mmCIF file of C-alpha atoms in Angstrom:
data_model
loop_
_atom_site.group_PDB
_atom_site.id
_atom_site.type_symbol
_atom_site.label_atom_id
_atom_site.label_comp_id
_atom_site.label_asym_id
_atom_site.label_seq_id
_atom_site.Cartn_x
_atom_site.Cartn_y
_atom_site.Cartn_z
ATOM 1 C CA UNK A 1 -2.095 -20.892 18.351
ATOM 2 C CA UNK A 2 -0.803 -19.478 15.083
ATOM 3 C CA UNK A 3 2.386 -20.615 13.355
ATOM 4 C CA UNK A 4 3.821 -18.801 10.345
ATOM 5 C CA UNK A 5 6.489 -20.738 8.475
ATOM 6 C CA UNK A 6 8.587 -19.136 5.723
ATOM 7 C CA UNK A 7 5.760 -16.802 4.759
ATOM 8 C CA UNK A 8 6.264 -14.705 1.605
ATOM 9 C CA UNK A 9 3.937 -12.819 -0.708
ATOM 10 C CA UNK A 10 3.753 -11.926 -4.370
ATOM 11 C CA UNK A 11 5.331 -8.495 -3.899
ATOM 12 C CA UNK A 12 8.376 -7.649 -1.759
ATOM 13 C CA UNK A 13 6.303 -6.688 1.268
ATOM 14 C CA UNK A 14 7.098 -9.867 3.187
ATOM 15 C CA UNK A 15 10.038 -12.237 3.019
ATOM 16 C CA UNK A 16 10.347 -15.680 4.608
ATOM 17 C CA UNK A 17 8.556 -14.796 7.858
ATOM 18 C CA UNK A 18 8.798 -17.328 10.686
ATOM 19 C CA UNK A 19 6.721 -16.542 13.765
ATOM 20 C CA UNK A 20 5.084 -18.780 16.377
ATOM 21 C CA UNK A 21 2.275 -17.303 18.473
ATOM 22 C CA UNK A 22 1.219 -19.300 21.517
ATOM 23 C CA UNK A 23 -2.349 -20.092 22.463
ATOM 24 C CA UNK A 24 -3.886 -17.040 24.148
ATOM 25 C CA UNK A 25 -0.871 -14.824 23.432
ATOM 26 C CA UNK A 26 -1.093 -11.250 22.126
ATOM 27 C CA UNK A 27 1.733 -10.514 19.689
ATOM 28 C CA UNK A 28 2.187 -7.036 18.247
ATOM 29 C CA UNK A 29 3.709 -6.477 14.792
ATOM 30 C CA UNK A 30 5.433 -3.110 14.524
ATOM 31 C CA UNK A 31 7.761 -1.357 12.100
ATOM 32 C CA UNK A 32 7.943 1.545 9.647
ATOM 33 C CA UNK A 33 5.373 2.002 6.901
ATOM 34 C CA UNK A 34 5.795 -0.667 4.231
ATOM 35 C CA UNK A 35 7.651 -3.085 6.522
ATOM 36 C CA UNK A 36 5.183 -5.931 5.868
ATOM 37 C CA UNK A 37 3.259 -5.996 9.148
ATOM 38 C CA UNK A 38 -0.173 -5.435 7.588
ATOM 39 C CA UNK A 39 0.685 -7.804 4.721
ATOM 40 C CA UNK A 40 1.393 -10.558 7.250
ATOM 41 C CA UNK A 41 -1.886 -9.889 9.048
ATOM 42 C CA UNK A 42 -3.866 -9.950 5.801
ATOM 43 C CA UNK A 43 -2.233 -13.257 4.832
ATOM 44 C CA UNK A 44 -3.377 -14.801 8.112
ATOM 45 C CA UNK A 45 -6.857 -13.410 7.441
ATOM 46 C CA UNK A 46 -6.882 -14.860 3.932
ATOM 47 C CA UNK A 47 -7.127 -11.433 2.308
ATOM 48 C CA UNK A 48 -3.698 -11.580 0.669
ATOM 49 C CA UNK A 49 -2.179 -14.354 -1.437
ATOM 50 C CA UNK A 50 0.604 -16.499 -0.005
ATOM 51 C CA UNK A 51 3.199 -17.416 -2.632
ATOM 52 C CA UNK A 52 5.342 -19.555 -0.340
ATOM 53 C CA UNK A 53 5.261 -20.783 3.216
ATOM 54 C CA UNK A 54 2.563 -22.098 5.511
ATOM 55 C CA UNK A 55 0.024 -20.686 7.963
ATOM 56 C CA UNK A 56 -1.188 -22.903 10.791
ATOM 57 C CA UNK A 57 -4.136 -21.995 12.988
ATOM 58 C CA UNK A 58 -4.147 -24.614 15.690
ATOM 59 C CA UNK A 59 -3.122 -27.843 13.941
ATOM 60 C CA UNK A 60 -4.728 -26.867 10.638
ATOM 61 C CA UNK A 61 -2.770 -25.561 7.652
ATOM 62 C CA UNK A 62 -4.888 -22.749 6.183
ATOM 63 C CA UNK A 63 -2.726 -20.879 3.650
ATOM 64 C CA UNK A 64 -5.006 -22.056 0.808
ATOM 65 C CA UNK A 65 -8.234 -22.064 2.817
ATOM 66 C CA UNK A 66 -10.811 -19.318 1.990
ATOM 67 C CA UNK A 67 -10.947 -16.455 4.474
ATOM 68 C CA UNK A 68 -14.468 -17.244 5.663
ATOM 69 C CA UNK A 69 -13.383 -20.748 6.695
ATOM 70 C CA UNK A 70 -10.324 -19.779 8.762
ATOM 71 C CA UNK A 71 -12.112 -19.074 12.059
ATOM 72 C CA UNK A 72 -10.534 -15.648 12.500
ATOM 73 C CA UNK A 73 -12.150 -12.287 13.267
ATOM 74 C CA UNK A 74 -10.623 -9.003 12.151
ATOM 75 C CA UNK A 75 -10.928 -5.504 13.614
ATOM 76 C CA UNK A 76 -9.950 -2.837 11.089
ATOM 77 C CA UNK A 77 -8.670 0.716 11.367
ATOM 78 C CA UNK A 78 -12.005 1.925 10.036
ATOM 79 C CA UNK A 79 -14.979 0.788 12.094
ATOM 80 C CA UNK A 80 -16.871 -0.378 8.964
ATOM 81 C CA UNK A 81 -20.229 -0.163 10.710
ATOM 82 C CA UNK A 82 -23.511 -0.195 8.819
ATOM 83 C CA UNK A 83 -25.044 3.270 9.412
ATOM 84 C CA UNK A 84 -28.634 2.100 8.972
ATOM 85 C CA UNK A 85 -28.343 -0.685 11.568
ATOM 86 C CA UNK A 86 -28.392 -0.209 15.325
ATOM 87 C CA UNK A 87 -25.587 -1.418 17.592
ATOM 88 C CA UNK A 88 -27.179 -4.821 18.254
ATOM 89 C CA UNK A 89 -27.669 -5.497 14.541
ATOM 90 C CA UNK A 90 -24.135 -4.371 13.723
ATOM 91 C CA UNK A 91 -22.651 -6.678 16.341
ATOM 92 C CA UNK A 92 -24.730 -9.644 15.223
ATOM 93 C CA UNK A 93 -24.565 -9.029 11.479
ATOM 94 C CA UNK A 94 -21.895 -11.644 10.761
ATOM 95 C CA UNK A 95 -23.772 -14.275 12.736
ATOM 96 C CA UNK A 96 -26.943 -13.502 10.803
ATOM 97 C CA UNK A 97 -25.102 -14.050 7.520
ATOM 98 C CA UNK A 98 -23.991 -17.449 8.832
ATOM 99 C CA UNK A 99 -27.621 -18.276 9.602
ATOM 100 C CA UNK A 100 -26.981 -18.677 13.322
ATOM 101 C CA UNK A 101 -30.327 -19.110 15.130
ATOM 102 C CA UNK A 102 -31.879 -15.832 16.293
ATOM 103 C CA UNK A 103 -31.884 -16.806 19.969
ATOM 104 C CA UNK A 104 -28.160 -17.658 19.808
ATOM 105 C CA UNK A 105 -27.394 -14.351 18.092
ATOM 106 C CA UNK A 106 -29.270 -12.454 20.813
ATOM 107 C CA UNK A 107 -27.402 -14.339 23.542
ATOM 108 C CA UNK A 108 -23.969 -13.660 22.038
ATOM 109 C CA UNK A 109 -24.748 -10.006 21.308
ATOM 110 C CA UNK A 110 -25.964 -9.489 24.871
ATOM 111 C CA UNK A 111 -22.843 -11.103 26.342
ATOM 112 C CA UNK A 112 -20.495 -9.102 24.101
ATOM 113 C CA UNK A 113 -22.333 -5.882 24.921
ATOM 114 C CA UNK A 114 -21.942 -6.544 28.635
ATOM 115 C CA UNK A 115 -18.218 -7.213 28.255
ATOM 116 C CA UNK A 116 -17.748 -4.000 26.250
ATOM 117 C CA UNK A 117 -20.048 -1.729 28.229
ATOM 118 C CA UNK A 118 -22.514 -1.357 25.351
ATOM 119 C CA UNK A 119 -25.627 -2.775 26.988
ATOM 120 C CA UNK A 120 -27.324 0.640 27.207
ATOM 121 C CA UNK A 121 -26.480 1.497 23.592
ATOM 122 C CA UNK A 122 -27.824 -1.510 21.686
ATOM 123 C CA UNK A 123 -30.667 0.415 20.046
ATOM 124 C CA UNK A 124 -28.548 3.377 18.925
ATOM 125 C CA UNK A 125 -27.297 4.014 15.398
ATOM 126 C CA UNK A 126 -23.553 4.526 14.758
ATOM 127 C CA UNK A 127 -24.039 8.252 14.078
ATOM 128 C CA UNK A 128 -25.109 8.672 17.716
ATOM 129 C CA UNK A 129 -21.969 7.053 19.107
ATOM 130 C CA UNK A 130 -18.562 8.464 20.022
ATOM 131 C CA UNK A 131 -15.421 7.205 18.300
ATOM 132 C CA UNK A 132 -14.578 4.988 21.258
ATOM 133 C CA UNK A 133 -18.080 3.522 21.318
ATOM 134 C CA UNK A 134 -17.938 2.783 17.589
ATOM 135 C CA UNK A 135 -14.650 0.967 18.077
ATOM 136 C CA UNK A 136 -16.233 -1.096 20.859
ATOM 137 C CA UNK A 137 -19.029 -2.060 18.478
ATOM 138 C CA UNK A 138 -16.461 -3.155 15.882
ATOM 139 C CA UNK A 139 -14.747 -5.249 18.544
ATOM 140 C CA UNK A 140 -18.093 -6.675 19.649
ATOM 141 C CA UNK A 141 -18.714 -7.856 16.104
ATOM 142 C CA UNK A 142 -15.408 -9.773 16.322
ATOM 143 C CA UNK A 143 -16.089 -11.169 19.802
ATOM 144 C CA UNK A 144 -19.477 -12.706 18.951
ATOM 145 C CA UNK A 145 -17.792 -14.766 16.248
ATOM 146 C CA UNK A 146 -15.998 -16.628 19.069
ATOM 147 C CA UNK A 147 -13.018 -17.172 16.749
ATOM 148 C CA UNK A 148 -9.756 -18.970 17.361
ATOM 149 C CA UNK A 149 -7.804 -15.817 16.459
ATOM 150 C CA UNK A 150 -8.356 -12.066 16.670
ATOM 151 C CA UNK A 151 -6.597 -9.960 14.010
ATOM 152 C CA UNK A 152 -6.391 -6.237 14.785
ATOM 153 C CA UNK A 153 -5.122 -3.771 12.186
ATOM 154 C CA UNK A 154 -4.393 -0.318 13.686
ATOM 155 C CA UNK A 155 -7.702 -0.437 15.582
ATOM 156 C CA UNK A 156 -7.079 2.729 17.621
ATOM 157 C CA UNK A 157 -5.484 5.011 15.047
ATOM 158 C CA UNK A 158 -8.691 6.969 14.389
ATOM 159 C CA UNK A 159 -9.163 7.878 18.050
ATOM 160 C CA UNK A 160 -7.817 10.931 19.839
ATOM 161 C CA UNK A 161 -4.968 10.544 22.330
ATOM 162 C CA UNK A 162 -7.149 10.313 25.451
ATOM 163 C CA UNK A 163 -9.458 7.707 23.925
ATOM 164 C CA UNK A 164 -6.487 5.667 22.705
ATOM 165 C CA UNK A 165 -5.198 5.392 26.268
ATOM 166 C CA UNK A 166 -8.625 4.286 27.490
ATOM 167 C CA UNK A 167 -9.167 1.793 24.677
ATOM 168 C CA UNK A 168 -5.662 0.365 25.113
ATOM 169 C CA UNK A 169 -6.492 -0.528 28.684
ATOM 170 C CA UNK A 170 -9.828 -2.007 27.632
ATOM 171 C CA UNK A 171 -8.269 -4.142 24.892
ATOM 172 C CA UNK A 172 -5.697 -5.462 27.368
ATOM 173 C CA UNK A 173 -8.398 -6.422 29.873
ATOM 174 C CA UNK A 174 -10.584 -7.901 27.150
ATOM 175 C CA UNK A 175 -7.832 -10.044 25.695
ATOM 176 C CA UNK A 176 -6.829 -11.248 29.146
ATOM 177 C CA UNK A 177 -10.454 -12.133 29.921
ATOM 178 C CA UNK A 178 -11.200 -13.916 26.652
ATOM 179 C CA UNK A 179 -7.773 -15.551 26.260
ATOM 180 C CA UNK A 180 -8.015 -15.538 22.457
ATOM 181 C CA UNK A 181 -4.793 -15.630 20.448
ATOM 182 C CA UNK A 182 -4.360 -12.131 19.013
ATOM 183 C CA UNK A 183 -2.156 -10.576 16.333
ATOM 184 C CA UNK A 184 -2.137 -6.807 16.628
ATOM 185 C CA UNK A 185 -0.632 -4.463 14.032
ATOM 186 C CA UNK A 186 0.278 -0.895 14.971
ATOM 187 C CA UNK A 187 2.746 1.894 14.238
ATOM 188 C CA UNK A 188 2.310 3.233 17.794
ATOM 189 C CA UNK A 189 5.154 2.207 20.091
ATOM 190 C CA UNK A 190 3.182 2.861 23.255
ATOM 191 C CA UNK A 191 0.480 0.459 22.099
ATOM 192 C CA UNK A 192 3.084 -2.136 21.192
ATOM 193 C CA UNK A 193 5.002 -1.915 24.464
ATOM 194 C CA UNK A 194 1.965 -1.817 26.745
ATOM 195 C CA UNK A 195 -0.247 -4.377 24.985
ATOM 196 C CA UNK A 196 2.066 -7.034 23.647
ATOM 197 C CA UNK A 197 3.067 -10.195 25.470
ATOM 198 C CA UNK A 198 5.730 -10.120 22.778
ATOM 199 C CA UNK A 199 6.538 -7.552 20.109
ATOM 200 C CA UNK A 200 7.835 -8.400 16.629
ATOM 201 C CA UNK A 201 9.866 -5.647 14.959
ATOM 202 C CA UNK A 202 9.902 -5.748 11.154
ATOM 203 C CA UNK A 203 11.931 -3.920 8.517
ATOM 204 C CA UNK A 204 11.393 -4.157 4.768
ATOM 205 C CA UNK A 205 9.489 -7.416 5.040
ATOM 206 C CA UNK A 206 12.048 -9.112 7.292
ATOM 207 C CA UNK A 207 11.538 -9.933 10.964
ATOM 208 C CA UNK A 208 14.340 -8.314 12.978
ATOM 209 C CA UNK A 209 13.575 -9.448 16.521
ATOM 210 C CA UNK A 210 10.640 -10.793 18.509
ATOM 211 C CA UNK A 211 10.664 -10.773 22.295
ATOM 212 C CA UNK A 212 9.012 -9.265 25.344
ATOM 213 C CA UNK A 213 8.808 -5.464 25.294
ATOM 214 C CA UNK A 214 11.420 -5.090 28.038
ATOM 215 C CA UNK A 215 13.936 -7.377 26.339
ATOM 216 C CA UNK A 216 13.532 -5.472 23.076
ATOM 217 C CA UNK A 217 14.210 -2.277 24.969
ATOM 218 C CA UNK A 218 17.157 -3.520 27.035
ATOM 219 C CA UNK A 219 18.775 -5.937 24.587
ATOM 220 C CA UNK A 220 18.005 -4.950 20.976
ATOM 221 C CA UNK A 221 19.522 -7.422 18.570
ATOM 222 C CA UNK A 222 20.694 -4.756 16.152
ATOM 223 C CA UNK A 223 20.956 -1.045 15.484
ATOM 224 C CA UNK A 224 17.594 -0.884 13.734
ATOM 225 C CA UNK A 225 15.653 -2.387 16.642
ATOM 226 C CA UNK A 226 17.562 -0.250 19.157
ATOM 227 C CA UNK A 227 16.854 2.916 17.213
ATOM 228 C CA UNK A 228 13.237 2.048 16.449
ATOM 229 C CA UNK A 229 12.111 1.056 19.943
ATOM 230 C CA UNK A 230 11.929 3.930 22.404
ATOM 231 C CA UNK A 231 10.501 7.442 22.460
ATOM 232 C CA UNK A 232 12.360 9.756 22.265
ATOM 233 C CA UNK A 233 14.510 7.528 20.109
ATOM 234 C CA UNK A 234 17.900 6.185 21.111
ATOM 235 C CA UNK A 235 20.744 8.587 20.297
ATOM 236 C CA UNK A 236 23.027 6.923 17.729
ATOM 237 C CA UNK A 237 26.595 8.219 17.652
ATOM 238 C CA UNK A 238 29.812 7.327 15.860
ATOM 239 C CA UNK A 239 32.633 6.745 18.325
ATOM 240 C CA UNK A 240 36.034 5.146 18.733
ATOM 241 C CA UNK A 241 36.850 2.558 21.379
ATOM 242 C CA UNK A 242 40.283 2.206 22.939
ATOM 243 C CA UNK A 243 41.694 0.076 25.724
ATOM 244 C CA UNK A 244 43.681 2.064 28.286
ATOM 245 C CA UNK A 245 45.960 -0.045 30.448
ATOM 246 C CA UNK A 246 44.907 -3.569 31.391
ATOM 247 C CA UNK A 247 41.211 -3.191 32.034
ATOM 248 C CA UNK A 248 39.990 0.334 31.337
ATOM 249 C CA UNK A 249 38.281 1.415 28.141
ATOM 250 C CA UNK A 250 37.580 4.870 26.755
ATOM 251 C CA UNK A 251 34.971 5.850 24.186
ATOM 252 C CA UNK A 252 35.868 8.925 22.142
ATOM 253 C CA UNK A 253 32.970 10.959 20.742
ATOM 254 C CA UNK A 254 34.508 13.829 18.793
ATOM 255 C CA UNK A 255 36.329 15.994 21.336
ATOM 256 C CA UNK A 256 34.682 14.197 24.267
ATOM 257 C CA UNK A 257 35.767 11.063 26.092
ATOM 258 C CA UNK A 258 33.661 8.673 28.166
ATOM 259 C CA UNK A 259 35.202 6.101 30.478
ATOM 260 C CA UNK A 260 33.316 2.825 30.141
ATOM 261 C CA UNK A 261 31.937 1.253 33.304
ATOM 262 C CA UNK A 262 33.259 -2.215 34.240
ATOM 263 C CA UNK A 263 29.649 -3.472 34.285
ATOM 264 C CA UNK A 264 29.295 -2.647 30.595
ATOM 265 C CA UNK A 265 32.417 -4.620 29.745
ATOM 266 C CA UNK A 266 31.202 -7.563 31.836
ATOM 267 C CA UNK A 267 27.860 -7.522 30.005
ATOM 268 C CA UNK A 268 29.461 -7.078 26.569
ATOM 269 C CA UNK A 269 32.770 -8.997 26.550
ATOM 270 C CA UNK A 270 32.847 -8.863 22.729
ATOM 271 C CA UNK A 271 33.853 -5.198 23.081
ATOM 272 C CA UNK A 272 37.402 -6.558 23.490
ATOM 273 C CA UNK A 273 37.491 -7.160 19.721
ATOM 274 C CA UNK A 274 36.894 -3.457 19.014
ATOM 275 C CA UNK A 275 40.077 -1.951 20.449
ATOM 276 C CA UNK A 276 41.031 1.105 18.355
ATOM 277 C CA UNK A 277 38.011 0.585 16.142
ATOM 278 C CA UNK A 278 35.006 2.715 15.245
ATOM 279 C CA UNK A 279 31.618 1.616 16.563
ATOM 280 C CA UNK A 280 28.079 2.925 16.666
ATOM 281 C CA UNK A 281 27.063 3.773 20.218
ATOM 282 C CA UNK A 282 23.449 4.018 21.329
ATOM 283 C CA UNK A 283 22.519 6.156 24.333
ATOM 284 C CA UNK A 284 18.916 6.289 25.455
ATOM 285 C CA UNK A 285 17.739 9.784 26.480
ATOM 286 C CA UNK A 286 16.799 8.562 29.963
ATOM 287 C CA UNK A 287 20.371 7.315 30.521
ATOM 288 C CA UNK A 288 21.578 10.918 30.385
ATOM 289 C CA UNK A 289 21.015 13.061 33.469
ATOM 290 C CA UNK A 290 21.821 16.532 34.747
ATOM 291 C CA UNK A 291 25.319 16.161 36.208
ATOM 292 C CA UNK A 292 24.593 18.883 38.778
ATOM 293 C CA UNK A 293 21.628 16.892 40.103
ATOM 294 C CA UNK A 294 22.710 13.276 39.568
ATOM 295 C CA UNK A 295 26.389 12.649 38.788
ATOM 296 C CA UNK A 296 26.007 8.869 39.296
ATOM 297 C CA UNK A 297 28.729 6.344 40.242
ATOM 298 C CA UNK A 298 29.553 5.230 36.676
ATOM 299 C CA UNK A 299 28.773 8.370 34.762
ATOM 300 C CA UNK A 300 30.953 10.437 32.474
ATOM 301 C CA UNK A 301 30.196 14.139 32.109
ATOM 302 C CA UNK A 302 29.742 15.985 28.814
ATOM 303 C CA UNK A 303 29.963 19.761 28.917
ATOM 304 C CA UNK A 304 27.785 21.085 26.102
ATOM 305 C CA UNK A 305 25.360 23.871 25.219
ATOM 306 C CA UNK A 306 21.592 23.415 25.373
ATOM 307 C CA UNK A 307 20.124 24.185 21.945
ATOM 308 C CA UNK A 308 16.488 23.450 22.803
ATOM 309 C CA UNK A 309 14.767 22.785 26.125
ATOM 310 C CA UNK A 310 11.305 21.192 26.146
ATOM 311 C CA UNK A 311 9.520 21.086 29.505
ATOM 312 C CA UNK A 312 7.201 18.066 29.465
ATOM 313 C CA UNK A 313 6.002 18.291 33.070
ATOM 314 C CA UNK A 314 7.281 14.959 34.388
ATOM 315 C CA UNK A 315 10.628 15.477 32.672
ATOM 316 C CA UNK A 316 12.554 17.901 30.490
ATOM 317 C CA UNK A 317 13.981 17.098 27.056
ATOM 318 C CA UNK A 318 17.244 18.884 26.372
ATOM 319 C CA UNK A 319 18.639 18.910 22.821
ATOM 320 C CA UNK A 320 22.396 19.306 22.306
ATOM 321 C CA UNK A 321 24.952 18.485 19.600
ATOM 322 C CA UNK A 322 28.161 16.455 19.762
ATOM 323 C CA UNK A 323 31.064 17.091 17.393
ATOM 324 C CA UNK A 324 31.129 13.510 16.170
ATOM 325 C CA UNK A 325 30.080 12.464 12.640
ATOM 326 C CA UNK A 326 26.508 11.365 12.083
ATOM 327 C CA UNK A 327 25.762 7.663 11.783
ATOM 328 C CA UNK A 328 24.953 7.201 8.106
ATOM 329 C CA UNK A 329 24.409 3.441 7.912
ATOM 330 C CA UNK A 330 21.458 1.981 6.003
ATOM 331 C CA UNK A 331 19.635 1.337 9.276
ATOM 332 C CA UNK A 332 20.193 4.913 10.473
ATOM 333 C CA UNK A 333 18.859 6.272 7.193
ATOM 334 C CA UNK A 334 15.800 4.030 7.451
ATOM 335 C CA UNK A 335 15.119 5.177 11.003
ATOM 336 C CA UNK A 336 15.495 8.827 9.980
ATOM 337 C CA UNK A 337 13.180 8.365 7.003
ATOM 338 C CA UNK A 338 10.523 6.860 9.289
ATOM 339 C CA UNK A 339 10.314 10.149 11.220
ATOM 340 C CA UNK A 340 10.490 12.288 8.095
ATOM 341 C CA UNK A 341 14.179 13.176 8.218
ATOM 342 C CA UNK A 342 16.805 12.857 5.478
ATOM 343 C CA UNK A 343 20.408 11.917 6.229
ATOM 344 C CA UNK A 344 21.500 12.038 2.599
ATOM 345 C CA UNK A 345 24.455 14.317 1.765
ATOM 346 C CA UNK A 346 23.283 17.822 0.966
ATOM 347 C CA UNK A 347 19.963 17.302 2.743
ATOM 348 C CA UNK A 348 20.545 20.267 5.029
ATOM 349 C CA UNK A 349 22.064 18.378 7.961
ATOM 350 C CA UNK A 350 25.607 18.837 9.212
ATOM 351 C CA UNK A 351 27.208 15.406 8.915
ATOM 352 C CA UNK A 352 30.066 16.494 11.195
ATOM 353 C CA UNK A 353 27.836 16.843 14.248
ATOM 354 C CA UNK A 354 25.245 14.555 15.792
ATOM 355 C CA UNK A 355 22.078 15.632 17.612
ATOM 356 C CA UNK A 356 21.546 14.238 21.099
ATOM 357 C CA UNK A 357 18.402 14.308 23.232
ATOM 358 C CA UNK A 358 18.601 13.972 27.027
ATOM 359 C CA UNK A 359 15.605 13.282 29.275
ATOM 360 C CA UNK A 360 16.296 15.174 32.495
ATOM 361 C CA UNK A 361 14.712 15.600 35.888
ATOM 362 C CA UNK A 362 12.216 18.526 35.846
ATOM 363 C CA UNK A 363 14.322 20.206 38.545
ATOM 364 C CA UNK A 364 17.112 20.788 36.006
ATOM 365 C CA UNK A 365 18.347 24.353 35.595
ATOM 366 C CA UNK A 366 19.114 23.781 31.885
ATOM 367 C CA UNK A 367 18.202 26.780 29.708
ATOM 368 C CA UNK A 368 18.328 27.274 25.959
ATOM 369 C CA UNK A 369 21.612 28.770 24.801
ATOM 370 C CA UNK A 370 23.304 28.167 28.156
ATOM 371 C CA UNK A 371 26.008 25.623 29.062
ATOM 372 C CA UNK A 372 24.743 22.332 30.451
ATOM 373 C CA UNK A 373 26.610 19.450 32.104
ATOM 374 C CA UNK A 374 25.193 16.085 31.117
ATOM 375 C CA UNK A 375 26.052 12.862 32.907
ATOM 376 C CA UNK A 376 26.015 9.670 30.802
ATOM 377 C CA UNK A 377 25.384 6.332 32.528
ATOM 378 C CA UNK A 378 28.054 4.224 30.847
ATOM 379 C CA UNK A 379 26.674 0.991 32.312
ATOM 380 C CA UNK A 380 23.717 1.431 29.951
ATOM 381 C CA UNK A 381 25.458 2.127 26.650
ATOM 382 C CA UNK A 382 24.499 0.104 23.580
ATOM 383 C CA UNK A 383 27.287 -0.834 21.168
ATOM 384 C CA UNK A 384 26.730 -1.868 17.542
ATOM 385 C CA UNK A 385 29.038 -3.044 14.786
ATOM 386 C CA UNK A 386 29.086 -0.240 12.170
ATOM 387 C CA UNK A 387 29.224 -2.661 9.231
ATOM 388 C CA UNK A 388 26.667 -5.315 10.191
ATOM 389 C CA UNK A 389 24.562 -3.268 12.617
ATOM 390 C CA UNK A 390 24.577 -6.223 15.041
ATOM 391 C CA UNK A 391 24.635 -5.505 18.755
ATOM 392 C CA UNK A 392 27.966 -6.268 20.419
ATOM 393 C CA UNK A 393 27.407 -8.655 23.321
ATOM 394 C CA UNK A 394 29.276 -11.913 23.844
ATOM 395 C CA UNK A 395 30.469 -12.563 20.337
ATOM 396 C CA UNK A 396 27.009 -13.019 18.795
ATOM 397 C CA UNK A 397 24.088 -10.670 18.225
ATOM 398 C CA UNK A 398 21.788 -10.239 21.185
ATOM 399 C CA UNK A 399 18.780 -12.521 21.078
ATOM 400 C CA UNK A 400 20.386 -14.917 18.587
#
């Protein structure tokens, strides 16, 4: 197991990180560029200085222990293979440096090659391998070390989309077979959500939330996590809540009104404190449907105009705009910056309207420039405090 206690570095890349990783668990660190995920990984590896805090691998405190003595193996973004050595020599190179007996090296290399499907390639040079095969060799070099911990830093980012899918599945099977505690850093959400037993979301060196992928998706602790997890991203809108009568609630989004489902109020009783107040509402694209195909029992209909229609095969992404002001909180700006957008005044965006993406059934009749009726599942709305960014649940932030 790996325990990180109050971990901070010399620069501002990481601040007071607490994270416990169970024996045999695969935890993914994810967040925007510069959030501290790679810094944390390099600290565990012993490649970056720890200014405060402790790192435990098993029962041993290793924050001041040299990298070579930490019993970890790292797989980098670049394969870092020796071009003049064949596959077998590349896999066994680290063992040779440690003066492991030749027969033991051959045994471990053979076993790793069998696990990774490299047995027929042991005499080839890296230049004669595909990108996926080179990555397998890099992983084989880590496996033969038989370490307590695997550290993986963007290991699939140099592969094309098809190979990434294949290698993702292979890494998952490999980790399950070997049962080695693994810390995996990536910027790819699909990798994070499909590989991780748990996913840790970071922002500016601070851990925001760590939980199973589904909990992160369904119960984000704050606006940043909600907006970061999911593709296409959660729609973030400024709205006003108001109680109508004894038990009904209405959410006003510009000139549109949504009646909140009783299930939402049961799940988020703290909404009662936001009567006649402005909130940030999150709506996932898949919680919006074509009202003519699927009106739903607890859906409210928005009548809008389709600005862009993207047919994806299994679904259709429809882009519309709502006449409600853009969410311009610090978290919203950070999320926009991560995808190359700028929410600053005068940046070319209309702050009086908010873009919305809906993921519709491919049978939709939506066409660009034509009216479209969108049905919003109000049992699935996410509500955030506009000042703190905390999710509104039962009086405390989700996951706290």
